[in-house]
Short mmCIF file of C-alpha atoms and ligand atoms in Angstrom, two decimals:
data_model
loop_
_atom_site.label_atom_id
_atom_site.label_comp_id
_atom_site.label_asym_id
_atom_site.label_seq_id
_atom_site.Cartn_x
_atom_site.Cartn_y
_atom_site.Cartn_z
CA UNK N 1 123.43 83.61 106.89
CA UNK N 2 122.93 83.25 103.23
CA UNK N 3 124.79 85.86 101.21
CA UNK N 4 122.23 86.55 98.50
CA UNK N 5 124.35 89.17 96.73
CA UNK N 6 127.29 86.77 96.53
CA UNK N 7 125.13 83.98 95.08
CA UNK N 8 123.60 86.34 92.47
CA UNK N 9 127.07 87.57 91.55
CA UNK N 10 128.50 84.04 91.34
CA UNK N 11 125.94 83.09 88.68
CA UNK N 12 126.19 86.39 86.82
CA UNK N 13 122.61 87.31 87.74
CA UNK N 14 124.02 90.61 89.22
CA UNK N 15 126.03 92.48 86.65
CA UNK N 16 128.11 95.67 87.10
CA UNK N 17 128.83 97.89 84.09
CA UNK N 18 127.11 100.62 82.10
CA UNK N 19 123.68 99.60 81.03
CA UNK N 20 120.96 101.08 78.87
CA UNK N 21 117.69 99.88 80.34
CA UNK N 22 114.44 99.40 78.47
CA UNK N 23 113.12 102.55 80.16
CA UNK N 24 115.86 104.54 78.33
CA UNK N 25 117.70 105.24 81.58
CA UNK N 26 121.33 104.38 82.33
CA UNK N 27 122.41 102.27 85.30
CA UNK N 28 125.63 100.83 86.73
CA UNK N 29 123.94 97.53 87.65
CA UNK N 30 121.56 95.11 86.08
CA UNK N 31 119.85 91.94 87.40
CA UNK N 32 119.07 88.99 85.20
CA UNK N 33 117.43 86.62 87.69
CA UNK N 34 116.95 83.93 85.01
CA UNK N 35 120.68 83.33 85.47
CA UNK N 36 120.09 82.47 89.12
CA UNK N 37 116.99 80.42 88.42
CA UNK N 38 118.89 78.22 85.89
CA UNK N 39 120.67 76.76 89.00
CA UNK N 40 117.89 75.03 91.02
CA UNK N 41 120.03 74.55 94.10
CA UNK N 42 121.17 78.22 94.23
CA UNK N 43 117.59 79.39 93.51
CA UNK N 44 116.32 77.24 96.37
CA UNK N 45 118.93 78.76 98.69
CA UNK N 46 117.98 82.33 97.77
CA UNK N 47 114.21 81.73 97.95
CA UNK N 48 114.67 79.98 101.30
CA UNK N 49 115.75 83.32 102.85
CA UNK N 50 112.24 84.66 102.08
CA UNK N 51 110.37 81.34 102.73
CA UNK N 52 111.93 81.09 106.23
CA UNK N 53 110.60 84.58 107.12
CA UNK N 54 107.16 83.71 105.75
CA UNK N 55 107.13 80.34 107.71
CA UNK N 56 108.05 82.29 110.88
CA UNK N 57 105.28 84.83 110.34
CA UNK N 58 102.79 81.98 109.61
CA UNK N 59 103.89 80.26 112.81
CA UNK N 60 103.50 83.52 114.75
CA UNK N 61 99.97 83.85 113.41
CA UNK N 62 100.77 87.01 111.47
CA UNK N 63 100.25 85.50 108.02
CA UNK N 64 98.17 82.71 106.42
CA UNK N 65 98.93 81.36 102.89
CA UNK N 66 96.92 79.09 100.62
CA UNK N 67 98.90 79.50 97.36
CA UNK N 68 101.51 81.38 95.41
CA UNK N 69 101.07 83.13 92.08
CA UNK N 70 103.89 84.46 89.85
CA UNK N 71 103.39 86.79 86.87
CA UNK N 72 105.03 85.27 83.74
CA UNK N 73 107.87 85.05 82.81
CA UNK N 74 109.96 86.23 85.65
CA UNK N 75 107.64 85.11 88.49
CA UNK N 76 106.95 81.56 87.35
CA UNK N 77 110.03 79.79 88.72
CA UNK N 78 110.16 81.98 91.81
CA UNK N 79 106.50 81.14 92.58
CA UNK N 80 107.16 77.41 91.97
CA UNK N 81 110.15 77.37 94.32
CA UNK N 82 108.35 79.31 97.04
CA UNK N 83 105.29 77.02 96.77
CA UNK N 84 107.57 73.97 97.04
CA UNK N 85 109.22 75.32 100.17
CA UNK N 86 105.86 76.39 101.75
CA UNK N 87 104.05 73.26 100.74
CA UNK N 88 101.39 75.19 98.82
CA UNK N 89 100.18 75.14 95.16
CA UNK N 90 102.00 77.57 92.83
CA UNK N 91 100.66 78.87 89.53
CA UNK N 92 101.07 81.90 87.27
CA UNK N 93 99.36 84.74 85.39
CA UNK N 94 100.23 85.61 81.84
CA UNK N 95 99.12 88.17 79.30
CA UNK N 96 96.06 87.17 77.29
CA UNK N 97 95.33 88.26 73.73
CA UNK N 98 94.22 91.68 74.97
CA UNK N 99 97.49 92.18 76.82
CA UNK N 100 95.90 91.81 80.27
CA UNK N 101 97.64 89.78 83.00
CA UNK N 102 95.26 86.89 83.42
CA UNK N 103 94.93 83.41 84.90
CA UNK N 104 94.71 80.97 82.02
CA UNK N 105 95.11 77.18 81.63
CA UNK N 106 92.16 76.38 83.87
CA UNK N 107 93.85 77.81 86.96
CA UNK N 108 91.22 78.68 89.58
CA UNK N 109 91.04 80.78 92.70
CA UNK N 110 88.62 79.95 95.52
CA UNK N 111 86.72 82.73 97.21
CA UNK N 112 88.82 84.07 100.01
CA UNK N 113 92.00 82.17 98.93
CA UNK N 114 95.04 83.75 100.55
CA UNK N 115 97.69 84.34 97.91
CA UNK N 116 101.33 85.48 97.84
CA UNK N 117 102.50 87.12 94.60
CA UNK N 118 106.03 86.08 93.65
CA UNK N 119 108.34 88.06 91.28
CA UNK N 120 111.98 88.00 90.32
CA UNK N 121 112.57 91.75 90.44
CA UNK N 122 110.35 94.54 91.85
CA UNK N 123 111.28 97.98 90.40
CA UNK N 124 107.98 99.88 90.25
CA UNK N 125 105.65 97.13 91.35
CA UNK N 126 103.54 97.50 88.24
CA UNK N 127 103.24 93.77 87.35
CA UNK N 128 102.58 92.81 90.94
CA UNK N 129 99.75 95.30 91.11
CA UNK N 130 98.33 94.05 87.77
CA UNK N 131 98.45 90.46 89.08
CA UNK N 132 96.81 91.59 92.33
CA UNK N 133 93.97 93.18 90.41
CA UNK N 134 93.26 89.90 88.69
CA UNK N 135 93.45 87.91 91.93
CA UNK N 136 91.04 90.27 93.67
CA UNK N 137 88.64 90.32 90.74
CA UNK N 138 88.46 86.52 91.04
CA UNK N 139 87.69 86.60 94.82
CA UNK N 140 91.26 85.97 96.07
CA UNK N 141 92.96 87.89 98.83
CA UNK N 142 96.62 89.09 98.34
CA UNK N 143 98.40 88.62 101.70
CA UNK N 144 102.05 89.33 100.72
CA UNK N 145 104.49 89.83 97.87
CA UNK N 146 107.99 88.33 97.54
CA UNK N 147 110.81 89.01 95.13
CA UNK N 148 114.45 88.06 94.68
CA UNK N 149 115.62 91.66 94.32
CA UNK N 150 113.75 94.70 95.54
CA UNK N 151 115.16 97.48 93.20
CA UNK N 152 112.79 100.26 94.19
CA UNK N 153 114.69 103.57 94.42
CA UNK N 154 115.88 104.40 97.95
CA UNK N 155 113.32 107.14 98.36
CA UNK N 156 110.37 105.09 97.00
CA UNK N 157 107.25 104.73 99.11
CA UNK N 158 105.88 101.33 100.11
CA UNK N 159 104.46 100.04 96.81
CA UNK N 160 101.74 97.65 98.13
CA UNK N 161 99.14 97.65 100.94
CA UNK N 162 100.57 94.24 102.01
CA UNK N 163 104.10 93.29 103.08
CA UNK N 164 106.91 92.76 100.58
CA UNK N 165 109.52 90.16 101.46
CA UNK N 166 112.73 90.53 99.36
CA UNK N 167 115.74 88.21 99.35
CA UNK N 168 117.88 91.34 98.52
CA UNK N 169 117.15 95.02 98.88
CA UNK N 170 119.27 96.83 96.30
CA UNK N 171 117.84 100.23 95.38
CA UNK N 172 118.40 101.11 91.73
CA UNK N 173 120.59 104.06 90.86
CA UNK N 174 119.37 105.33 87.54
CA UNK N 175 120.32 108.28 85.38
CA UNK N 176 118.64 109.98 82.48
CA UNK N 177 120.83 109.44 79.38
CA UNK N 178 121.90 113.14 79.23
CA UNK N 179 122.83 113.21 82.92
CA UNK N 180 124.50 109.88 83.28
CA UNK N 181 127.57 109.91 85.61
CA UNK N 182 129.08 107.01 83.77
CA UNK N 183 128.80 108.73 80.47
CA UNK N 184 130.33 111.88 81.91
CA UNK N 185 133.30 109.87 83.22
CA UNK N 186 133.97 108.82 79.67
CA UNK N 187 133.23 105.13 80.15
CA UNK N 188 132.47 102.87 77.21
CA UNK N 189 128.92 103.57 75.86
CA UNK N 190 125.93 102.06 77.67
CA UNK N 191 124.92 98.62 76.44
CA UNK N 192 121.58 96.90 76.46
CA UNK N 193 121.75 94.07 79.11
CA UNK N 194 120.46 91.47 76.68
CA UNK N 195 123.19 92.10 74.09
CA UNK N 196 126.08 89.77 73.38
CA UNK N 197 128.52 92.30 74.70
CA UNK N 198 127.27 91.65 78.18
CA UNK N 199 126.55 87.95 78.08
ZN1 ZN P 1 125.48 106.41 80.64
#
């Protein structure tokens, strides 16, 4: 069986340390999936763990898929790779001038088109839901979501009214800055994941 965590770790897509996230919270772990997706063979191996489950469900008649859509930036390569493995088209949504997640570049959805939304990381599910809104407004039907890492907190409720297939389920452990266990233990100060100190 594919050890997704080991692959993520080997390409430094899964980092352990003391991180200050964009939400202002502190965490002991951070995922930078771009560092997995820069290695096409490793990305294919990780996405295959999800694609194989989807193919099995399609074969069992539980799921039908026409295409895959990924919200930019994180979802673009994941959607492409899933579409490649499923043999379906793959395209993406991106924010328009009004800041709305939209289909641009002449991408079209047919009425009733069955679509999977692909993401790198799902934490709150917000961008998946925004993308779903756009798909549904254009007459498409969201049949499933996929992600590389499902980081929803352990006590989170199911985020979507359709199934979520994740290559890795790794609930986020987050602290408010003034209640951070790592700060209390006197570790080095939290760093922003994008900073040079980490990479
Ligand atoms: Zn801290």
